[in-house]
mmCIF file with all atom_site columns, C-alpha atoms in Angstrom:
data_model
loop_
_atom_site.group_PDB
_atom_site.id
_atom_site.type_symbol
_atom_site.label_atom_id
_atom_site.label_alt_id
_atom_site.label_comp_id
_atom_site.label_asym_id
_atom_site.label_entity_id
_atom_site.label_seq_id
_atom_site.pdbx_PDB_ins_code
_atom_site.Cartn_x
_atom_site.Cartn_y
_atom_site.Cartn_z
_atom_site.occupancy
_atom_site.B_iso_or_equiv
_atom_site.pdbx_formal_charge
_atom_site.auth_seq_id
_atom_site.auth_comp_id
_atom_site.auth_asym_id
_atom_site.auth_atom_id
_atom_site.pdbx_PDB_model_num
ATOM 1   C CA . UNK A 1 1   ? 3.194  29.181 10.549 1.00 93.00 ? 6   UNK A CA 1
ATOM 2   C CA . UNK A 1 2   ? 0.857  27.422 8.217  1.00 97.00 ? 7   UNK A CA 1
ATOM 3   C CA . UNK A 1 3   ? 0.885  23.069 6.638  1.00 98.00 ? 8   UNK A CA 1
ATOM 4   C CA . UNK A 1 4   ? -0.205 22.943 3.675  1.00 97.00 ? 9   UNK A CA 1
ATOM 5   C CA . UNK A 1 5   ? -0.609 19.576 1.514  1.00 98.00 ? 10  UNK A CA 1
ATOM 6   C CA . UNK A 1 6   ? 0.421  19.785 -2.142 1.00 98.00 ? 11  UNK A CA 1
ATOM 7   C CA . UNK A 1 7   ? -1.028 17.598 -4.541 1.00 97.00 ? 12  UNK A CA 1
ATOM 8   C CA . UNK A 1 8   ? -0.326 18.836 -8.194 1.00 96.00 ? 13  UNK A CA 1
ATOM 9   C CA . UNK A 1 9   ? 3.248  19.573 -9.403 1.00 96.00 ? 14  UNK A CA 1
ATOM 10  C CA . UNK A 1 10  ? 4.886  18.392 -6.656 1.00 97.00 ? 15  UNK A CA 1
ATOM 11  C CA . UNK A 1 11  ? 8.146  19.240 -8.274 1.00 96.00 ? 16  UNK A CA 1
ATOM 12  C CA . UNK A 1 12  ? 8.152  22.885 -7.477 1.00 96.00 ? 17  UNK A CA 1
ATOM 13  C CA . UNK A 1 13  ? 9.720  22.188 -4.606 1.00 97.00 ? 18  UNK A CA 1
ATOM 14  C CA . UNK A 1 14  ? 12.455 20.170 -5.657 1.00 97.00 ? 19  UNK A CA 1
ATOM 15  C CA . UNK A 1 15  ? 15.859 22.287 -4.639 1.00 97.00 ? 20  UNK A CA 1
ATOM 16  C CA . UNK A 1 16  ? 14.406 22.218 -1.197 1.00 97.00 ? 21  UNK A CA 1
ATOM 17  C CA . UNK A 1 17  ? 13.632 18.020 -0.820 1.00 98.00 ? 22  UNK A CA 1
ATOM 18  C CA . UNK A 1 18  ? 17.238 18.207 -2.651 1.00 96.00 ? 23  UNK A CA 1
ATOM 19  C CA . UNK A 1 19  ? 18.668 19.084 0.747  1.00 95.00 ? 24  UNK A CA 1
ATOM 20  C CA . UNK A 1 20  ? 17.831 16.101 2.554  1.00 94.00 ? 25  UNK A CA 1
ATOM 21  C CA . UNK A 1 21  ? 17.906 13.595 -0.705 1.00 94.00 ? 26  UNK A CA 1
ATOM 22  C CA . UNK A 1 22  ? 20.783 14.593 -2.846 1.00 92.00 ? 27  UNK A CA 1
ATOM 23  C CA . UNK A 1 23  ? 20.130 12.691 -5.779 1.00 93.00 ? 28  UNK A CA 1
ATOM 24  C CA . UNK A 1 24  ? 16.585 13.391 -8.055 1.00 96.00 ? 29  UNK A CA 1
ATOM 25  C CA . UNK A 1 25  ? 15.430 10.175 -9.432 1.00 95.00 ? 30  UNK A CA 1
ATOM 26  C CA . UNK A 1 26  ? 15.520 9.096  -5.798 1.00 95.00 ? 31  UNK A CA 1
ATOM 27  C CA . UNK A 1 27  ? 13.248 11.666 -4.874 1.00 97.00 ? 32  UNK A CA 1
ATOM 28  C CA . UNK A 1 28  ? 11.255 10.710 -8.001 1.00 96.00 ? 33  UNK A CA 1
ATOM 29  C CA . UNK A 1 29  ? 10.865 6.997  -6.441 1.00 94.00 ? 34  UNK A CA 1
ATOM 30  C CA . UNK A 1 30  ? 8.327  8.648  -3.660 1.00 97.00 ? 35  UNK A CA 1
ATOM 31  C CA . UNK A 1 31  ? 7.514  11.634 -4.323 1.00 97.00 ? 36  UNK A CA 1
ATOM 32  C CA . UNK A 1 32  ? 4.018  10.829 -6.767 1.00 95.00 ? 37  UNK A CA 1
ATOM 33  C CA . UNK A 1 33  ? 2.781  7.785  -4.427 1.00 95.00 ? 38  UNK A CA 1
ATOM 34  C CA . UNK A 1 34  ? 3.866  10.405 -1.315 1.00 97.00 ? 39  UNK A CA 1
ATOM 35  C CA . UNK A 1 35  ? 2.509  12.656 0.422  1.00 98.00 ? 40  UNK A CA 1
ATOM 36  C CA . UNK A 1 36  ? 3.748  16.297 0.020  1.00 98.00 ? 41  UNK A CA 1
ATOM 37  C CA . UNK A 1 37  ? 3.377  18.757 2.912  1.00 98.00 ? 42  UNK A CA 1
ATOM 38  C CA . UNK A 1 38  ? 4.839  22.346 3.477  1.00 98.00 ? 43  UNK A CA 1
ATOM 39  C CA . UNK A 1 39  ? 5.267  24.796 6.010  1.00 98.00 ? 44  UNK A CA 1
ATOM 40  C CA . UNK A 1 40  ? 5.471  28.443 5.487  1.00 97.00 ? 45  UNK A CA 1
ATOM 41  C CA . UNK A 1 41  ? 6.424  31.286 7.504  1.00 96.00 ? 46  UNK A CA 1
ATOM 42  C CA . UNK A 1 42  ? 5.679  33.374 5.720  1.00 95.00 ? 47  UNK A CA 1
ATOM 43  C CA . UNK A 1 43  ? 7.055  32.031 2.678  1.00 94.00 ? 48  UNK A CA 1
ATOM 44  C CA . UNK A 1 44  ? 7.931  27.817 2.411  1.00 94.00 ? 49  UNK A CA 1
ATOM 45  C CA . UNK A 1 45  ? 10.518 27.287 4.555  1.00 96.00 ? 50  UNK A CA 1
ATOM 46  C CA . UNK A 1 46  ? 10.471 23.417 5.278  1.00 98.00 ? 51  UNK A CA 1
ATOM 47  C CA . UNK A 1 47  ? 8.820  20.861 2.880  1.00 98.00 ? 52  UNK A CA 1
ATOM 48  C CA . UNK A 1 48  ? 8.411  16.644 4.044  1.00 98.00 ? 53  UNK A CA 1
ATOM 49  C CA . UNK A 1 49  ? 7.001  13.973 2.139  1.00 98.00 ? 54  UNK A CA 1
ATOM 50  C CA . UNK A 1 50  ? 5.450  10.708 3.558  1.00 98.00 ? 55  UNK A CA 1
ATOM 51  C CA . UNK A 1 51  ? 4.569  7.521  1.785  1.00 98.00 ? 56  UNK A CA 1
ATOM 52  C CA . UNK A 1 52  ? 2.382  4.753  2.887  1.00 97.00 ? 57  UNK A CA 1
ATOM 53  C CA . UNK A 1 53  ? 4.053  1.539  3.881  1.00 97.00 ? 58  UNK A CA 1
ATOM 54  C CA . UNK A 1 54  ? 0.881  -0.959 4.682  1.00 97.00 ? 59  UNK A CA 1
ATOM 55  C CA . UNK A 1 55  ? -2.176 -0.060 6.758  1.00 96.00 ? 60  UNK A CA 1
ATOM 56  C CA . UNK A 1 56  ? -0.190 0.426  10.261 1.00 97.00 ? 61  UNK A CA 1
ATOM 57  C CA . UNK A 1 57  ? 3.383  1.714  9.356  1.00 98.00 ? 62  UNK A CA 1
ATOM 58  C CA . UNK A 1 58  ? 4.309  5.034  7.066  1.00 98.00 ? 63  UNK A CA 1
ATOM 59  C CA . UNK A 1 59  ? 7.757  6.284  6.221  1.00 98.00 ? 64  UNK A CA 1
ATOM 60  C CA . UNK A 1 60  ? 9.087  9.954  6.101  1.00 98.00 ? 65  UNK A CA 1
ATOM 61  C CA . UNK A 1 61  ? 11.199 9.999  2.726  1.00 98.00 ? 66  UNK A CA 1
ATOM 62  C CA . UNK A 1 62  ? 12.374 13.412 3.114  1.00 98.00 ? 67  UNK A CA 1
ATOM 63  C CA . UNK A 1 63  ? 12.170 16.058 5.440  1.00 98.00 ? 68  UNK A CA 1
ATOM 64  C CA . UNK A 1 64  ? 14.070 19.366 4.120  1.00 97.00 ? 69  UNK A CA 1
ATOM 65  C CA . UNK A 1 65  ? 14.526 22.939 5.725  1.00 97.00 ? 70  UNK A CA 1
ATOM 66  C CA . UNK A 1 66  ? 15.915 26.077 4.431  1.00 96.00 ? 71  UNK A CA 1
ATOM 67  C CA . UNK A 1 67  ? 19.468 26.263 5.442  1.00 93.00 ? 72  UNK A CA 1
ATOM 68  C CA . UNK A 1 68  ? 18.505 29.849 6.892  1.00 94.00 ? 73  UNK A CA 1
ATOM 69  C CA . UNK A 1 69  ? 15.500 28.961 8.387  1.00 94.00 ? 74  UNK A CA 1
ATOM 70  C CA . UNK A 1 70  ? 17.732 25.736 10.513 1.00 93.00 ? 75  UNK A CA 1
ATOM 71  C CA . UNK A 1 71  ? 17.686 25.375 14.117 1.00 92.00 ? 76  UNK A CA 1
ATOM 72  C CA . UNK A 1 72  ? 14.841 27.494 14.415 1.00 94.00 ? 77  UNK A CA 1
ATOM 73  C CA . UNK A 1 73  ? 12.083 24.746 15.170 1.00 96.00 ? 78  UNK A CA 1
ATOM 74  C CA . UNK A 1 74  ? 10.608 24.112 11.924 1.00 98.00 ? 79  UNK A CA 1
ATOM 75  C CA . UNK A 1 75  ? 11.952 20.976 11.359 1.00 97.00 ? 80  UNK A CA 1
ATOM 76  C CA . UNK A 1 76  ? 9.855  19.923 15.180 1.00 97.00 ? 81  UNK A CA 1
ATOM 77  C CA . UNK A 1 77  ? 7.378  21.847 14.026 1.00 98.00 ? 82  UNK A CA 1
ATOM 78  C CA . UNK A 1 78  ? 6.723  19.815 11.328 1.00 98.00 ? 83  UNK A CA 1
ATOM 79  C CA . UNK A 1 79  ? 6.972  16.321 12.519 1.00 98.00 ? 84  UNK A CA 1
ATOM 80  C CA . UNK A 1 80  ? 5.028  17.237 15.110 1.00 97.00 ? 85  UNK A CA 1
ATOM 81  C CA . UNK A 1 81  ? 2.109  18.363 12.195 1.00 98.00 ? 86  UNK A CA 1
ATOM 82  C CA . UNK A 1 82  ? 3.515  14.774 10.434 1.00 98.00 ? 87  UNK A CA 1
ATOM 83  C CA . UNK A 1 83  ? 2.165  12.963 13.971 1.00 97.00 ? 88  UNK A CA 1
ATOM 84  C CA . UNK A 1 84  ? -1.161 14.254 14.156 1.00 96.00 ? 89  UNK A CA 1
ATOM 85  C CA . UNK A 1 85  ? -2.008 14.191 10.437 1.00 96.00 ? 90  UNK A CA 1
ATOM 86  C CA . UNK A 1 86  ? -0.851 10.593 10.424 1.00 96.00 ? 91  UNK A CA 1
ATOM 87  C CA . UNK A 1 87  ? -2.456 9.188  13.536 1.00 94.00 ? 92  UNK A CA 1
ATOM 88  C CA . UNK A 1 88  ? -4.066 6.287  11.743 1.00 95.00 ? 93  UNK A CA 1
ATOM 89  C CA . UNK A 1 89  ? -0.687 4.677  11.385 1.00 97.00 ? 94  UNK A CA 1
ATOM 90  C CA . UNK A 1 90  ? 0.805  3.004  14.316 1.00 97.00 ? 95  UNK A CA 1
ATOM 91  C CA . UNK A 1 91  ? 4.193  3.626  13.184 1.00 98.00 ? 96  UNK A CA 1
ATOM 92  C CA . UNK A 1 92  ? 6.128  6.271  11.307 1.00 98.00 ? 97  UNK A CA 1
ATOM 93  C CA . UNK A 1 93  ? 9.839  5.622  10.424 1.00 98.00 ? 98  UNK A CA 1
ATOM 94  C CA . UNK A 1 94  ? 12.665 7.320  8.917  1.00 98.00 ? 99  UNK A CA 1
ATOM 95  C CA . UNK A 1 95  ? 15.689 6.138  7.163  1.00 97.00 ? 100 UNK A CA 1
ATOM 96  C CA . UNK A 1 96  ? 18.918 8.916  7.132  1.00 96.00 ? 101 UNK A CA 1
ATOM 97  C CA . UNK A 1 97  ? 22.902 8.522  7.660  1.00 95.00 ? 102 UNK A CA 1
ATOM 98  C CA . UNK A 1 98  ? 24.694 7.584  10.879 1.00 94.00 ? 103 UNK A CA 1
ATOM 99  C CA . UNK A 1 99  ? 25.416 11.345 11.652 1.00 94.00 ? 104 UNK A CA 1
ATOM 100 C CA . UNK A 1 100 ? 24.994 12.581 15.208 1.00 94.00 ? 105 UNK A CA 1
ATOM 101 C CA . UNK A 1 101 ? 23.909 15.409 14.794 1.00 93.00 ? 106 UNK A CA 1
ATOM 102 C CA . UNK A 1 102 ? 20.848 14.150 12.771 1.00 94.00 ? 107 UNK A CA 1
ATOM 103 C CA . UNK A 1 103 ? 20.242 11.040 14.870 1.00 96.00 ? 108 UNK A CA 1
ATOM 104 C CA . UNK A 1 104 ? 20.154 13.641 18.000 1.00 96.00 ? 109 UNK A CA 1
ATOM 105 C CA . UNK A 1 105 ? 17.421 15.526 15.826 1.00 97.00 ? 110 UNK A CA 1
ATOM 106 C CA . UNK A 1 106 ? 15.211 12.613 15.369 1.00 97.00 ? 111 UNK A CA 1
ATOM 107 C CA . UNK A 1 107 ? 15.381 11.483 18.995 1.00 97.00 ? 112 UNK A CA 1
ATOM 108 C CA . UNK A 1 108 ? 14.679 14.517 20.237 1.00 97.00 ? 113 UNK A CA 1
ATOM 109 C CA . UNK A 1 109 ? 11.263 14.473 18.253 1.00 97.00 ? 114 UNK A CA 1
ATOM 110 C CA . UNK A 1 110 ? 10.724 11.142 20.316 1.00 97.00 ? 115 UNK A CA 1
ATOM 111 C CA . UNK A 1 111 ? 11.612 8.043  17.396 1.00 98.00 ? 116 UNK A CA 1
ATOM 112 C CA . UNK A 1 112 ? 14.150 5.533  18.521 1.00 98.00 ? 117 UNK A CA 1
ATOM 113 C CA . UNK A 1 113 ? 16.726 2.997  16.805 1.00 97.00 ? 118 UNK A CA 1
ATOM 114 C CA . UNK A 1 114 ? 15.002 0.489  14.163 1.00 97.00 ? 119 UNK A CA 1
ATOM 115 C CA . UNK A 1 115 ? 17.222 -1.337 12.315 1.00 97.00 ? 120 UNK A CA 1
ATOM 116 C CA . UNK A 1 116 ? 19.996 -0.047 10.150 1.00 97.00 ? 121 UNK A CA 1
ATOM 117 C CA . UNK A 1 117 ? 20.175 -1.035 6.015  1.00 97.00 ? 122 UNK A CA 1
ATOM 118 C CA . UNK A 1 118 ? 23.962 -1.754 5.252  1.00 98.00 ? 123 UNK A CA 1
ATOM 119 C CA . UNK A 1 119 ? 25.598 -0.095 2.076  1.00 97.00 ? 124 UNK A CA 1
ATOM 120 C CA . UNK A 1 120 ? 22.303 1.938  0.754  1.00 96.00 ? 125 UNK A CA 1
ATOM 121 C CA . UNK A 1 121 ? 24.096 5.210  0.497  1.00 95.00 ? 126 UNK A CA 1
ATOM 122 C CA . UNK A 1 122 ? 26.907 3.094  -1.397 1.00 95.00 ? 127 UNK A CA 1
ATOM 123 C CA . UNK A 1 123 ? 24.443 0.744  -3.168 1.00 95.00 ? 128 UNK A CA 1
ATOM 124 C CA . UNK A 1 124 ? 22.126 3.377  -4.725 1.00 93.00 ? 129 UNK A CA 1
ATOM 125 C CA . UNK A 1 125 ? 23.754 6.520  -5.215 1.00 94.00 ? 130 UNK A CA 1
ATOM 126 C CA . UNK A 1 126 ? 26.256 7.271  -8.026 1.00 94.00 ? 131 UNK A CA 1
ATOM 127 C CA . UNK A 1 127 ? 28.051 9.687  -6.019 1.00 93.00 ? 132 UNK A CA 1
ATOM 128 C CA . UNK A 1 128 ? 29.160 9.505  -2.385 1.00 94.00 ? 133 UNK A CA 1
ATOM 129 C CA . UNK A 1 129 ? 26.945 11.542 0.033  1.00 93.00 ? 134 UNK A CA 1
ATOM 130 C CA . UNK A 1 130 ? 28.347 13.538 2.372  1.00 92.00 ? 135 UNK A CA 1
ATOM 131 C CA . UNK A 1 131 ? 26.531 15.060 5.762  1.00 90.00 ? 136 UNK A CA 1
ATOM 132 C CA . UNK A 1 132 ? 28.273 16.402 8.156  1.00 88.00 ? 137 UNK A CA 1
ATOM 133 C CA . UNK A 1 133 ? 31.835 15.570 6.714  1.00 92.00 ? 138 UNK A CA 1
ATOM 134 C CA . UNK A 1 134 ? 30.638 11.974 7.363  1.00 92.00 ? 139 UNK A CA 1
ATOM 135 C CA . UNK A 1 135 ? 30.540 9.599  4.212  1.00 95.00 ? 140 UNK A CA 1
ATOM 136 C CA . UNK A 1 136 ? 27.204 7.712  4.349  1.00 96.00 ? 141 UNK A CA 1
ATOM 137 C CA . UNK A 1 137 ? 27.342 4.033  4.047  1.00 97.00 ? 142 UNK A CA 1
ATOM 138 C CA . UNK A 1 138 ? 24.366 2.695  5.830  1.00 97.00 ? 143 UNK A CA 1
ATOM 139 C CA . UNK A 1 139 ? 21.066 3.681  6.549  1.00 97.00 ? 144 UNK A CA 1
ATOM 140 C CA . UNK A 1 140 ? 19.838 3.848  9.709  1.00 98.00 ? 145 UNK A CA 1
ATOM 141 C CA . UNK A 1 141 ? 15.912 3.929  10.609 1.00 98.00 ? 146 UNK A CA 1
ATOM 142 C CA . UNK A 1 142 ? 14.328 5.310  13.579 1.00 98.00 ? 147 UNK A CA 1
ATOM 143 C CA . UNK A 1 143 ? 10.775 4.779  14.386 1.00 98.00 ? 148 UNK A CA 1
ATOM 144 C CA . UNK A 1 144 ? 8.301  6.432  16.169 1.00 98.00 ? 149 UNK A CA 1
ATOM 145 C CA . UNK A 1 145 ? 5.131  4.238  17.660 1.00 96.00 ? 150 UNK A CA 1
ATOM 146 C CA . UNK A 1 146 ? 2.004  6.441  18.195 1.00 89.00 ? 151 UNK A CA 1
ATOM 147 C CA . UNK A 1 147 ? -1.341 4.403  20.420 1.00 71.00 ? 152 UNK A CA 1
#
């Protein structure tokens, strides 16, 4: 495995931030003032992008593995990489749908409940997302608080 930061056309990897953010001029909101980051093995098989909130708190916008690379621990693998390359921040959040499956994801990399944004799957996106078979209507965050 191998992180590796990309800087210049960020875009190449757009079908793959696609899976986690379904809808591309939301992924356009972030993805120049964020920061890109990929993980290949051997070729990219998981791609997350982070964006600076204020001097102590930074948000993970997107955080996207191949469908046949899931539920093999790259996802962990790179949050875990997120952690230590962000360790000037005292927190790290992330916003996604109230699906179990993906809330059980996030708390097994160690964040917790936040606070939850009602309507912003139904407030922002023209079509309805589905995860899961779930409709998403809020968003919920989790944090993570690093010392």
């Amino acid at each position: 495995m191998r992180f590796e930061e990309i800087t210049t056309d960020k875009k190449r990897v757009i079908d793959l931030l696609l899976l986690a953010d379904e809808q591309e001029d939301m992924i356009d909101r972030y993805l120049d003032e964020g920061r890109l980051f990929v993980l290949y093995d051997p070729a990219i098989v998981c791609a997350a992008v982070v964006v600076n909130l204020n001097d102590k708190e930074c948000e993970l916008k997107n955080i996207a593995t191949l469908p046949s690379a899931q539920r093999q621990g790259y996802g962990k693998a790179m949050i875990q990489f997120l952690l230590t390359k962000f360790t000037r921040y005292q927190t790290m959040y992330v916003g996604t749908g109230d699906v179990p499956e993906t809330l059980a994801f996030y708390q097994e990399c160690g964040f917790h409940r936040s606070h939850r944004i009602k309507n912003f799957f139904t407030d922002y996106y023209r079509e309805p997302i589905i995860d899961h078979g779930i409709q998403l209507t809020d968003m919920i965050y989790l944090r993570i608080d690093q010392s």
